[in-house]
Amino acid sequence: MGRGRCFEYMIDLFNYRRRTSSVARVGAVGIGGDNPIRVQSMTTTDTNDTDGSVAQAERIIKAGGELIRLTTQGVREAENLRAINAKLRGNGYDTPLVADVHFNPKVADVAALYAEKVRINPGNYVDPARTFKRLTYTDEEYAQELKKIEARFIPFLNICKEQHTAIRIGVNHGSLSDRIRNRYGDTPEGIVESCLEFLRICKNEHFKDVVISIKSSNTAVMVRSMRLLVDAMEREDMHYPLHLGVTEAGEGEDGRIKSAVGIGALLADGIGDTIRVSLSEEPEDEIPVARHLAEYIIKQKSDHLLVPGRQADSFDYLRPQRRKTKPVNGIGGTNVPVVISTQRGGSSASPKGGKTANEREREVELIVNGGKKELNPDYIYVGQELPGHLDTSQRYIVDYNVYPQLIKNTSFPTVEGAEEQFLPLRERLFPIFPHNAIPFISLIDSPLKFLVLQFGATSDEYLACLRHHPEVVVICMSNHKNRLGEQRALVHELMQNGITNPVVFAQMYRHSTAEKGDFQLEAAADMGALMIDGLTDGVWLMNDGDIPRHEIDATAFGILQAARLRTSKTEYISCPGCGRTLYDLRTTIARIRKATEGMKGLKIGIMGCIVNGPGEMADADYGYVGAGPGKVSLYRGQMCVEHNIPEKDAVEHLLALINADKRKEE
C-alpha cells in the first residue's frame, strides 16, 4: 500500500484529490468529472400546483440552485411535470427538473418523459412495503427477487435512453427493504448492496447517466456507507458521480452543523459531485449553506503543499474504530470527547459596584445555556492568569511557565454549609506546553498536562516525551491549507509508533458575529472526517473574532452530537418536507421542540410522510409520522404504537407517550 493511501484505488488520507468519476448529463448540466460540485434543493409544494411549484423553483434558482427535485407520488403529479417544465422554460430558465418517485415504478416511467432526471429509491421500487419483520430467503428465492427488479427496471432504463433522461439511484437508510435487512442487516453493508443491485443492471445495460446517493440521518452511517460504496464501485469498475446529503437533518443551527459534519467529511476526501443540505426550512434557504460548504472545502484543499503522511497499519478507513488510548483525567479511553474553550483575559478588576468581566461573561453563558452544565466546557484555557471568579466545578488550563506559581499561591474556594473550605488547585488547574517547551514537561508535577503539537515537528523528541509521560494529552493543531490532512498525519504517526496518549483537535478561525453560520459550517466540516475516523478525544474551537464564547462552545457540543460522539441536548430528526408532507411540518417541529427540548439524550423523529418515517425511527426513540391527510401515527422506535391520530391532538399524544415511558422507567 502506497504512502497515505487508505485503499488501492482512491483516497489519499493526507493530500486532497477529487475522486475521478464519469459524467452524468442532466439536461444542460454535467455532474461529475471536472464539473463543479452542483448544489440542489427540492420543492415543498404540491406538484399538481403548477404556479406554486414554478414560483418556488424560481426562488431556488435565484438562490443558486442548479437542479430542482419535485415529488411525484402518483401519475397525475408526474404528468404535471410537463406543465411545470414548460412554464419554467417559458420564463427563461433551463434548470433541470428531477422527479422523486417512491412505491410506484409506473410513475417513474411517466416522469421520465417530462423530467431531466428521475430519482428512484431501491428500497421501495419493487420490494413490498416494509414490515420490519424477520423473514428468511433461500438463495434461490433471493435470486428470484433480483430477477423481479431486473424485469421492472430495464424497461424504465429503455425509456430513459430514448428520452435522454438521467436517473438517480437514491438509497435512504430509513427505507431499506425487508429483503435487504434480513439478508445483510440494518448495516452500511446492506445499504451499499441495495444500491449495487440496481447499479449492476445499469452497467450491464450500458446506461451511463446515473447519479448515486446514500443518505441517513446518522452521519456516521451515511459517511461509512458512502466510503464502502466507493470502494465497491471501484472494485466492480464503476465510476458514477455521487450525490451527498444527510437526510432528515433538521432545522436551524443543528441542521446545518449536522449536514456539514456528514457532507464535509466526504467532500474533504474528494468524494461527492453534487450536494443537498436538507433543512426543515424554505428550500431556497438550503442553497447558500450548500454553496458555502462546497466552496470552503474546495478552496481549503486545492493546490496545497504536500503532506508526507504515512497511514497507520492498524487504521481501517472503510470500517473505522475509535483509536485506542490510555485515559488521562477523563480524557481518552472510552470517555466521551471533551470540549476545551478559550477565555480571554485574566482576573479583571471589578468596576465600582459591578462585577468583573469574567463574572458577567459567566452569567451570560448560564442564561444562554439555560443554566445547563452539560453545555459548559470541560476545560477552559485562560493563558497567564486565572479569572477573578473561580467556578468550583470548572477545570482550567494555564501556560506552563506560570503554572508552578499559581499552584503554589492560589486556593480554590468552595462553600460547604456555613464554613468556607479551600480546595487545592491540583485537581482543577493544569499546564499546557508548546512544542519547544518539551524539556520542561518532566520538571512540572501535574496529573494532567497538555502538549501542543503540529505535524512536521521533530518527531523523535515528542515521541520519546509521550512514551515517558502518559499524563500528557496532545493538542493537535495545524496551520496547513489542508488542515485535515496534516492533523490526520500527526495522529497516524502516533499510531505507527504505538503512542496511546489522547488527542484533542484544535481548530482556529477568524469570523465576526455576523459570520457565525460560516464558522459553524467550517468547524463541522473540518472535524467531520476526524470524528468518523475515530481519532477524536476532544475538540477545541478558537476564533479570532467577536463571536461570544458560549456560541463557540455550543458549536463544539453540537458538532460532537452530530457525529454521535457526545449527547448534550435533545436531537430532532426532522425531514425538510415536500409535496408528500401531510401536515404543517414547521409549526409542528416548533411545538414538539418547545415541549421536549429539555429532555437530554432523547431523539425524536418528525417525518412528513411514510417514505422514510418508520425506517428512520430505528435511529430515534420516538417518531411522529404523517399517516394521511390530517392524520399522524406515533412510533416507539420502529414500532407504531398509535395509528391515525387527528393532527390537532398528535403532539399531546406524543408527550403523553414519552411521559408514560419515563414513569415506567422510574
XYZ file of C-alpha atoms in Angstrom:
666
model
C 0.000 0.000 0.000
C 1.421 3.369 -1.028
C 2.151 6.241 1.282
C -1.020 7.828 2.541
C -3.338 5.597 0.513
C -6.150 4.086 2.532
C -7.006 1.634 -0.222
C -5.522 0.984 -3.579
C -7.655 2.990 -5.911
C -8.835 6.034 -4.241
C -8.268 8.102 -1.166
C -5.065 9.743 -0.078
C -5.723 10.445 3.575
C -3.319 13.354 3.715
C -3.441 15.021 0.311
C -6.634 16.143 -1.360
C -7.557 14.691 -4.705
C -11.084 14.723 -6.018
C -12.374 11.269 -6.891
C -12.390 10.592 -10.625
C -15.902 9.915 -11.845
C -17.739 9.598 -15.105
C -20.050 12.429 -16.177
C -23.827 12.173 -15.994
C -25.725 14.566 -18.268
C -28.844 16.011 -16.682
C -30.350 18.313 -19.249
C -27.755 21.019 -19.840
C -25.948 20.272 -16.563
C -22.997 17.909 -16.232
C -22.468 16.149 -12.922
C -19.132 14.572 -12.063
C -15.846 14.579 -13.943
C -14.283 18.048 -13.980
C -17.620 19.805 -13.436
C -18.014 21.897 -10.271
C -19.846 20.448 -7.303
C -23.504 21.069 -8.066
C -25.933 22.283 -5.397
C -29.600 21.480 -5.422
C -32.829 21.533 -3.436
C -36.374 20.181 -3.506
C -39.723 21.937 -3.630
C -42.241 21.595 -0.806
C -45.254 22.460 -2.944
C -47.932 20.157 -4.275
C -46.608 19.136 -7.700
C -50.137 19.498 -9.069
C -49.897 23.196 -8.240
C -48.125 24.417 -11.358
C -47.888 28.096 -10.444
C -46.820 27.431 -6.842
C -44.196 24.903 -7.908
C -42.809 27.192 -10.610
C -42.631 30.143 -8.209
C -40.756 28.089 -5.608
C -38.462 26.607 -8.258
C -37.587 30.108 -9.430
C -36.714 31.145 -5.873
C -34.401 28.127 -5.626
C -32.793 29.008 -8.966
C -32.280 32.648 -7.975
C -30.622 31.463 -4.764
C -28.141 29.446 -6.865
C -29.789 26.035 -7.134
C -28.618 24.054 -10.165
C -31.129 21.182 -10.013
C -34.658 21.128 -8.612
C -36.403 17.998 -7.354
C -40.178 17.656 -7.092
C -42.150 14.848 -5.529
C -44.248 12.660 -7.850
C -46.261 10.334 -5.683
C -48.637 9.489 -8.487
C -49.077 9.522 -12.270
C -51.006 12.779 -12.092
C -48.089 14.561 -10.401
C -45.624 13.037 -12.863
C -47.679 14.234 -15.826
C -47.870 17.756 -14.398
C -44.094 17.994 -14.595
C -44.696 18.708 -18.271
C -46.592 21.899 -17.429
C -44.068 22.951 -14.762
C -41.164 22.341 -17.112
C -42.815 24.243 -19.939
C -43.585 27.273 -17.771
C -40.048 27.418 -16.354
C -38.580 27.234 -19.851
C -41.028 29.896 -20.979
C -39.788 32.106 -18.149
C -36.226 31.733 -19.403
C -34.895 29.047 -17.036
C -33.234 25.829 -18.234
C -32.512 24.373 -14.780
C -33.102 20.601 -14.873
C -36.038 19.104 -13.007
C -35.741 15.877 -11.042
C -38.777 13.702 -10.339
C -38.798 11.985 -6.945
C -40.516 8.581 -7.168
C -41.427 6.172 -4.392
C -43.508 2.968 -4.261
C -44.854 3.041 -7.820
C -42.455 2.234 -10.693
C -45.141 3.173 -13.235
C -44.802 6.754 -12.033
C -41.093 6.634 -12.851
C -41.916 5.599 -16.412
C -44.169 8.634 -16.836
C -41.831 11.043 -15.062
C -39.001 10.066 -17.411
C -40.972 11.670 -20.230
C -41.130 15.118 -18.626
C -38.187 15.491 -16.209
C -34.470 15.663 -16.966
C -33.757 13.173 -14.182
C -35.778 10.640 -12.193
C -34.845 9.597 -8.663
C -35.838 6.101 -7.630
C -35.432 4.562 -4.190
C -34.295 0.914 -4.336
C -35.965 0.164 -1.014
C -39.438 0.752 -2.354
C -39.147 0.493 -6.124
C -40.149 -3.173 -6.472
C -39.919 -4.614 -2.954
C -43.156 -4.662 -0.930
C -43.833 -2.241 1.885
C -41.620 -2.607 4.938
C -42.930 -4.594 7.895
C -39.623 -4.818 9.830
C -40.377 -8.486 10.431
C -37.865 -11.314 10.382
C -38.068 -13.071 7.036
C -35.984 -15.851 5.545
C -34.949 -16.109 1.900
C -33.236 -19.085 0.357
C -30.532 -18.261 -2.167
C -32.918 -19.310 -4.932
C -35.732 -17.120 -3.595
C -33.356 -14.206 -3.245
C -32.171 -14.630 -6.833
C -35.799 -14.592 -7.974
C -36.325 -11.274 -6.205
C -33.368 -9.830 -8.095
C -34.880 -11.015 -11.367
C -38.076 -9.143 -10.476
C -36.035 -5.966 -10.089
C -34.332 -6.532 -13.417
C -37.627 -7.235 -15.204
C -39.107 -3.975 -13.942
C -36.025 -1.773 -14.049
C -34.762 -2.458 -17.587
C -37.920 -1.149 -19.327
C -37.564 2.039 -17.296
C -33.925 2.378 -18.390
C -35.006 1.960 -22.004
C -37.466 4.847 -21.653
C -34.703 6.968 -20.119
C -32.368 6.119 -23.009
C -34.980 7.176 -25.540
C -35.763 10.423 -23.706
C -32.138 11.217 -22.718
C -33.309 11.236 -19.107
C -30.779 10.709 -16.327
C -31.565 8.749 -13.178
C -30.566 8.941 -9.539
C -30.414 5.768 -7.552
C -31.102 7.201 -4.124
C -30.797 4.819 -1.195
C -32.128 6.039 2.126
C -31.180 4.280 5.337
C -34.730 4.789 6.517
C -36.311 2.956 3.595
C -34.258 -0.216 3.247
C -36.411 -3.136 2.193
C -37.193 -6.065 4.467
C -35.352 -8.252 1.949
C -32.099 -6.314 2.337
C -32.456 -6.010 6.121
C -32.933 -9.738 6.522
C -30.039 -10.696 4.251
C -27.482 -8.037 5.270
C -28.876 -6.477 8.439
C -29.538 -2.819 9.096
C -25.923 -2.037 8.241
C -23.822 0.112 5.900
C -23.052 -3.094 4.006
C -26.784 -3.655 3.474
C -27.269 -0.065 2.361
C -24.477 -0.461 -0.203
C -25.813 -3.737 -1.546
C -29.264 -2.194 -2.000
C -27.614 0.336 -4.293
C -25.359 -2.118 -6.129
C -28.276 -4.333 -7.152
C -29.513 -1.512 -9.373
C -26.094 -0.232 -10.423
C -25.100 -3.623 -11.812
C -28.152 -3.544 -14.068
C -27.208 -0.034 -15.248
C -23.712 -1.211 -16.060
C -24.925 -4.321 -17.901
C -27.359 -2.171 -19.883
C -24.635 0.396 -20.705
C -26.654 3.172 -19.106
C -24.224 5.905 -18.071
C -26.301 8.910 -16.985
C -26.533 7.720 -13.380
C -26.019 9.622 -10.144
C -25.948 7.785 -6.815
C -26.838 8.860 -3.307
C -26.740 7.103 0.036
C -28.340 9.058 2.852
C -29.026 8.618 6.539
C -29.930 10.838 9.466
C -26.978 9.236 11.258
C -23.848 10.959 9.944
C -21.556 8.053 10.841
C -23.746 5.601 8.919
C -24.015 7.981 5.965
C -20.248 8.528 5.694
C -19.260 4.908 6.256
C -21.842 3.689 3.744
C -20.596 6.074 1.081
C -16.975 5.061 1.715
C -17.957 1.403 1.331
C -19.919 2.183 -1.834
C -16.976 3.942 -3.478
C -14.735 1.014 -2.620
C -17.268 -1.496 -4.009
C -17.808 0.549 -7.178
C -14.106 0.761 -7.868
C -13.727 -2.986 -7.444
C -16.557 -3.512 -9.940
C -15.195 -0.900 -12.381
C -17.977 1.619 -11.798
C -17.255 5.336 -11.685
C -20.634 7.035 -11.441
C -20.890 10.509 -9.839
C -22.154 10.820 -6.280
C -24.784 12.975 -4.607
C -24.289 13.770 -0.898
C -26.748 14.643 1.824
C -27.664 13.962 5.430
C -31.331 13.130 5.331
C -33.749 14.439 7.968
C -31.005 16.769 9.269
C -33.464 19.113 10.959
C -33.526 22.878 11.064
C -31.552 25.893 12.217
C -28.026 25.615 13.516
C -28.392 21.949 14.451
C -29.424 21.005 10.909
C -26.578 22.986 9.383
C -23.940 21.555 11.715
C -25.194 18.004 11.233
C -25.185 18.358 7.441
C -21.697 19.863 7.452
C -20.307 17.015 9.554
C -21.507 14.342 7.122
C -21.156 16.147 3.806
C -17.909 17.840 4.842
C -16.302 14.545 5.881
C -16.825 13.147 2.378
C -16.088 16.291 0.375
C -12.808 16.686 2.264
C -11.776 13.248 0.986
C -12.642 14.164 -2.597
C -15.951 12.279 -2.594
C -19.052 13.998 -3.927
C -20.154 15.682 -7.138
C -23.452 17.245 -6.096
C -24.918 18.050 -2.679
C -28.117 18.984 -0.943
C -28.379 20.308 2.590
C -31.787 19.025 3.756
C -33.271 21.557 6.173
C -36.763 21.816 7.604
C -36.964 25.339 6.196
C -37.773 27.063 2.931
C -35.918 25.173 0.173
C -34.131 28.265 -1.118
C -32.541 28.619 2.345
C -30.647 25.376 1.713
C -28.716 26.736 -1.255
C -26.316 29.253 0.373
C -25.487 26.681 3.046
C -24.608 24.043 0.461
C -22.729 26.581 -1.649
C -20.570 27.793 1.239
C -19.791 24.246 2.294
C -18.686 23.193 -1.199
C -16.668 26.351 -1.816
C -14.969 26.168 1.581
C -13.777 22.603 1.048
C -12.519 23.238 -2.474
C -10.766 26.486 -1.537
C -9.173 24.930 1.521
C -7.982 21.814 -0.245
C -6.960 22.901 -3.731
C -3.278 23.229 -4.596
C -1.988 22.680 -1.082
C 1.565 21.754 -0.166
C 2.225 18.030 0.080
C 1.630 16.433 3.464
C 4.075 13.478 3.658
C 1.887 11.392 5.936
C 2.029 7.632 6.305
C -1.103 5.626 7.061
C -1.025 3.547 10.222
C -1.226 -0.161 9.514
C -3.990 -0.594 12.098
C -6.289 2.005 10.549
C -9.293 0.841 8.515
C -10.777 3.699 6.512
C -13.816 1.674 5.473
C -14.710 0.378 8.940
C -13.007 2.750 11.380
C -12.924 2.103 15.101
C -12.063 4.560 17.837
C -8.314 4.861 18.311
C -7.182 3.032 21.448
C -5.813 5.427 24.055
C -4.985 5.382 27.753
C -7.331 7.782 29.557
C -5.922 10.778 31.387
C -8.151 12.571 33.874
C -11.286 11.595 31.969
C -9.841 12.310 28.512
C -9.473 9.443 26.047
C -10.116 5.756 26.588
C -13.851 5.110 26.448
C -14.738 8.592 27.713
C -16.797 10.896 25.525
C -14.685 13.556 23.787
C -14.086 16.654 25.873
C -14.673 20.277 24.948
C -11.962 22.852 25.633
C -12.724 26.551 25.462
C -10.724 29.766 25.479
C -11.485 32.595 27.894
C -9.964 35.950 27.096
C -8.340 37.949 29.823
C -7.497 37.048 33.351
C -8.642 38.480 36.643
C -10.107 41.830 35.717
C -10.782 44.458 38.312
C -14.427 44.964 39.023
C -15.867 48.394 38.294
C -17.338 50.204 41.244
C -20.465 48.472 42.387
C -20.206 45.994 39.489
C -18.842 42.602 38.594
C -15.743 41.517 36.745
C -15.853 40.996 33.006
C -15.410 37.274 33.566
C -18.264 37.149 36.053
C -20.526 38.956 33.620
C -19.469 36.603 30.823
C -20.208 33.640 33.060
C -23.683 34.939 33.880
C -24.457 35.444 30.188
C -23.351 31.895 29.415
C -25.555 30.440 32.105
C -28.523 32.459 30.854
C -27.948 31.459 27.231
C -27.401 27.813 28.121
C -30.350 27.782 30.481
C -28.024 27.017 33.365
C -27.267 23.630 31.823
C -23.934 22.308 32.959
C -23.849 19.891 30.027
C -23.218 22.867 27.705
C -20.289 24.156 29.734
C -16.797 23.217 28.531
C -14.817 20.581 30.380
C -11.671 22.740 30.387
C -11.111 26.453 29.904
C -7.773 27.835 28.734
C -7.075 31.157 30.468
C -3.448 31.822 29.483
C -1.254 33.581 32.002
C -3.638 34.272 34.868
C -6.722 32.839 36.452
C -10.087 34.581 36.161
C -11.245 36.728 39.022
C -14.166 34.390 39.673
C -13.281 30.704 40.008
C -16.005 28.161 39.340
C -15.582 25.251 41.751
C -16.831 22.782 39.145
C -14.597 24.034 36.360
C -11.184 22.806 35.210
C -8.709 25.396 33.907
C -5.637 25.301 31.667
C -2.792 27.801 32.043
C 0.565 28.338 30.356
C 3.255 26.080 31.765
C 5.548 28.952 32.791
C 3.005 30.357 35.285
C 1.607 27.037 36.450
C 4.053 26.407 39.367
C 3.487 29.859 40.853
C -0.305 29.638 40.518
C -0.392 26.199 42.112
C 1.696 27.461 44.990
C -0.114 30.698 45.704
C -3.751 30.094 44.790
C -6.533 28.388 46.690
C -9.781 27.202 45.242
C -12.697 28.215 47.458
C -15.865 26.251 47.910
C -18.670 26.711 50.380
C -19.928 23.783 52.340
C -22.617 24.617 54.861
C -21.573 27.714 56.741
C -17.898 27.011 56.609
C -15.624 28.050 53.751
C -13.179 25.372 52.723
C -10.242 25.606 50.386
C -9.596 23.003 47.743
C -6.124 22.784 46.194
C -5.921 23.688 42.540
C -4.119 20.477 41.631
C -7.405 18.854 40.589
C -8.664 21.948 38.783
C -5.622 23.531 37.167
C -3.351 22.044 34.504
C -0.397 23.252 32.424
C -0.120 23.468 28.649
C 3.219 23.325 26.841
C 4.218 24.437 23.341
C 6.402 22.028 21.397
C 9.591 23.911 22.171
C 8.930 23.514 25.909
C 9.065 19.712 25.875
C 12.210 19.679 28.092
C 10.173 21.319 30.884
C 7.414 18.697 30.946
C 9.313 16.391 33.294
C 10.059 19.271 35.670
C 6.424 20.052 36.445
C 4.325 17.789 38.615
C 0.710 17.573 37.456
C -1.682 14.644 36.934
C -2.617 16.063 33.516
C -0.554 18.061 31.047
C -1.300 19.329 27.568
C 1.252 19.462 24.746
C 0.628 21.423 21.550
C 1.929 19.561 18.506
C 1.868 20.031 14.774
C 2.838 17.507 12.143
C 6.372 18.159 10.969
C 7.795 18.898 14.405
C 10.860 16.882 15.404
C 9.182 13.545 15.931
C 11.976 11.780 17.842
C 11.703 14.354 20.586
C 7.936 14.359 21.072
C 7.564 10.600 20.592
C 10.099 9.972 23.376
C 8.314 12.513 25.551
C 4.891 10.918 25.044
C 6.222 7.431 25.764
C 7.602 8.587 29.111
C 4.686 10.851 30.021
C 1.335 9.059 29.780
C -0.203 12.007 31.650
C 0.204 14.188 28.534
C -2.745 14.909 26.236
C -1.792 16.051 22.742
C -3.368 19.234 21.370
C -3.158 18.702 17.620
C -3.057 21.964 15.670
C -2.460 22.855 12.039
C -1.776 25.988 10.023
C -1.706 23.990 6.801
C -4.113 24.799 3.991
C -5.297 21.203 4.197
C -5.585 21.067 7.972
C -7.429 17.736 7.861
C -4.544 16.068 6.048
C -1.925 17.419 8.427
C -3.913 16.603 11.562
C -4.570 13.105 10.302
C -0.856 12.725 9.550
C 0.149 13.550 13.122
C -2.259 11.047 14.683
C -1.265 8.338 12.220
C 2.363 8.977 13.161
C 1.411 8.434 16.802
C -0.417 5.228 15.885
C 2.501 3.909 13.848
C 4.784 4.390 16.849
C 2.480 2.795 19.387
C 1.686 6.071 21.188
C -1.595 5.890 23.123
C -1.821 9.420 24.551
C -5.243 11.017 23.888
C -5.547 13.658 21.160
C -7.649 16.824 21.169
C -8.049 18.618 17.838
C -7.724 22.394 17.983
C -9.187 24.452 15.122
C -8.654 28.191 14.644
C -10.956 30.501 12.654
C -11.392 34.200 12.012
C -15.055 35.206 11.882
C -17.253 38.012 13.148
C -20.599 37.520 14.866
C -22.292 38.205 11.528
C -20.403 35.213 10.113
C -21.332 32.779 12.871
C -23.077 30.493 10.381
C -19.921 30.241 8.266
C -17.886 29.460 11.381
C -20.250 26.647 12.340
C -20.214 25.089 8.875
C -16.437 25.252 8.576
C -15.741 23.876 12.032
C -18.178 20.999 11.499
C -16.715 20.203 8.080
C -13.139 20.284 9.397
C -13.983 17.951 12.269
C -16.229 15.552 10.322
C -13.663 13.090 8.959
C -11.543 13.221 12.131
C -14.549 12.106 14.172
C -15.739 9.464 11.710
C -12.155 8.116 11.580
C -12.335 7.538 15.347
C -9.400 9.843 16.131
C -11.123 12.412 18.352
C -10.745 12.556 22.138
C -11.679 16.209 22.307
C -12.474 19.409 20.421
C -11.050 22.889 20.968
C -12.563 25.569 18.742
C -10.947 29.003 18.697
C -11.964 32.121 16.825
C -10.111 35.367 16.257
C -13.232 37.498 16.154
C -16.158 38.659 18.239
C -18.309 35.521 18.304
C -19.222 35.035 22.008
C -17.523 32.192 23.799
C -20.777 30.458 24.645
C -21.640 30.311 20.935
C -18.276 28.728 20.148
C -18.726 26.208 22.962
C -22.260 25.369 21.815
C -20.905 24.738 18.322
C -18.326 22.297 19.694
C -21.004 20.374 21.578
C -23.259 20.458 18.510
C -20.514 19.000 16.316
C -19.883 16.145 18.752
C -23.595 15.373 18.937
C -23.944 15.481 15.161
C -21.264 12.779 14.951
C -22.999 10.735 17.674
C -19.987 11.042 19.972
C -21.492 13.027 22.843
C -25.075 13.902 23.652
C -25.734 17.238 25.303
C -29.323 18.026 24.294
C -32.446 16.692 22.640
C -31.967 15.707 18.989
C -34.656 16.229 16.356
C -34.562 14.088 13.228
C -36.895 16.049 11.005
C -37.431 15.929 7.268
C -37.323 19.048 5.073
C -40.832 18.482 3.823
C -42.071 18.065 0.253
C -45.319 17.697 -1.647
C -45.944 14.445 0.267
C -45.977 16.146 3.663
C -49.330 15.573 5.297
C -49.340 18.252 7.999
C -47.880 21.675 8.847
C -44.319 20.462 9.324
C -42.578 23.588 10.601
C -45.285 24.560 13.075
C -45.290 21.002 14.388
C -41.499 20.926 14.754
C -41.648 24.164 16.744
C -44.350 22.776 19.063
C -42.537 19.499 19.666
C -39.202 21.250 20.171
C -40.668 23.665 22.714
C -42.240 20.833 24.690
C -39.254 18.450 24.680
C -36.048 20.468 24.352
C -35.110 19.834 27.983
C -35.141 16.048 27.568
C -31.395 15.467 27.201
C -30.420 12.385 25.242
C -33.802 11.935 23.591
C -34.011 11.563 19.793
C -37.342 12.430 18.221
C -38.127 11.822 14.553
C -40.587 14.201 12.887
C -41.478 12.906 9.424
C -43.854 14.381 6.910
C -44.865 11.055 5.374
C -44.304 7.323 5.357
C -41.432 7.239 2.805
C -38.618 7.243 5.362
C -40.645 7.571 8.515
C -40.642 4.101 10.079
C -37.159 3.311 8.839
C -35.590 6.394 10.377
C -37.337 5.558 13.634
C -34.601 2.959 14.122
C -32.368 5.875 14.943
C -34.913 7.691 17.089
C -36.556 6.995 20.419
C -39.912 8.302 19.218
C -41.407 9.112 15.875
C -44.125 11.465 14.676
C -45.093 10.452 11.131
C -47.709 11.764 8.726
C -50.096 8.882 8.008
C -52.723 10.609 5.866
C -54.360 13.995 5.376
C -54.724 15.431 8.868
C -53.622 12.150 10.451
C -50.448 11.248 12.359
C -49.054 7.943 13.633
C -46.719 7.708 16.624
C -43.778 5.337 16.897
C -41.607 3.975 19.661
C -38.511 3.118 17.694
C -39.789 1.356 14.565
C -42.938 0.118 16.303
C -46.118 2.027 15.570
C -47.972 2.441 18.872
C -50.780 4.821 17.833
C -52.356 4.940 14.388
C -54.087 7.795 12.587
C -54.370 10.327 15.404
C -56.017 13.600 14.387
C -53.228 16.113 13.771
C -54.637 18.585 16.295
C -54.192 16.019 19.076
C -50.973 14.325 17.943
C -48.376 16.452 19.779
C -50.198 15.968 23.080
C -50.349 12.212 22.431
C -46.595 12.175 21.739
C -45.846 13.947 25.022
C -48.160 11.592 26.889
C -46.327 8.606 25.374
C -42.910 9.967 26.362
C -44.044 10.793 29.906
C -45.698 7.385 30.363
C -42.458 5.664 29.367
C -40.483 7.856 31.764
C -42.776 6.893 34.630
C -42.278 3.205 33.836
C -38.512 3.661 33.972
C -38.793 5.355 37.355
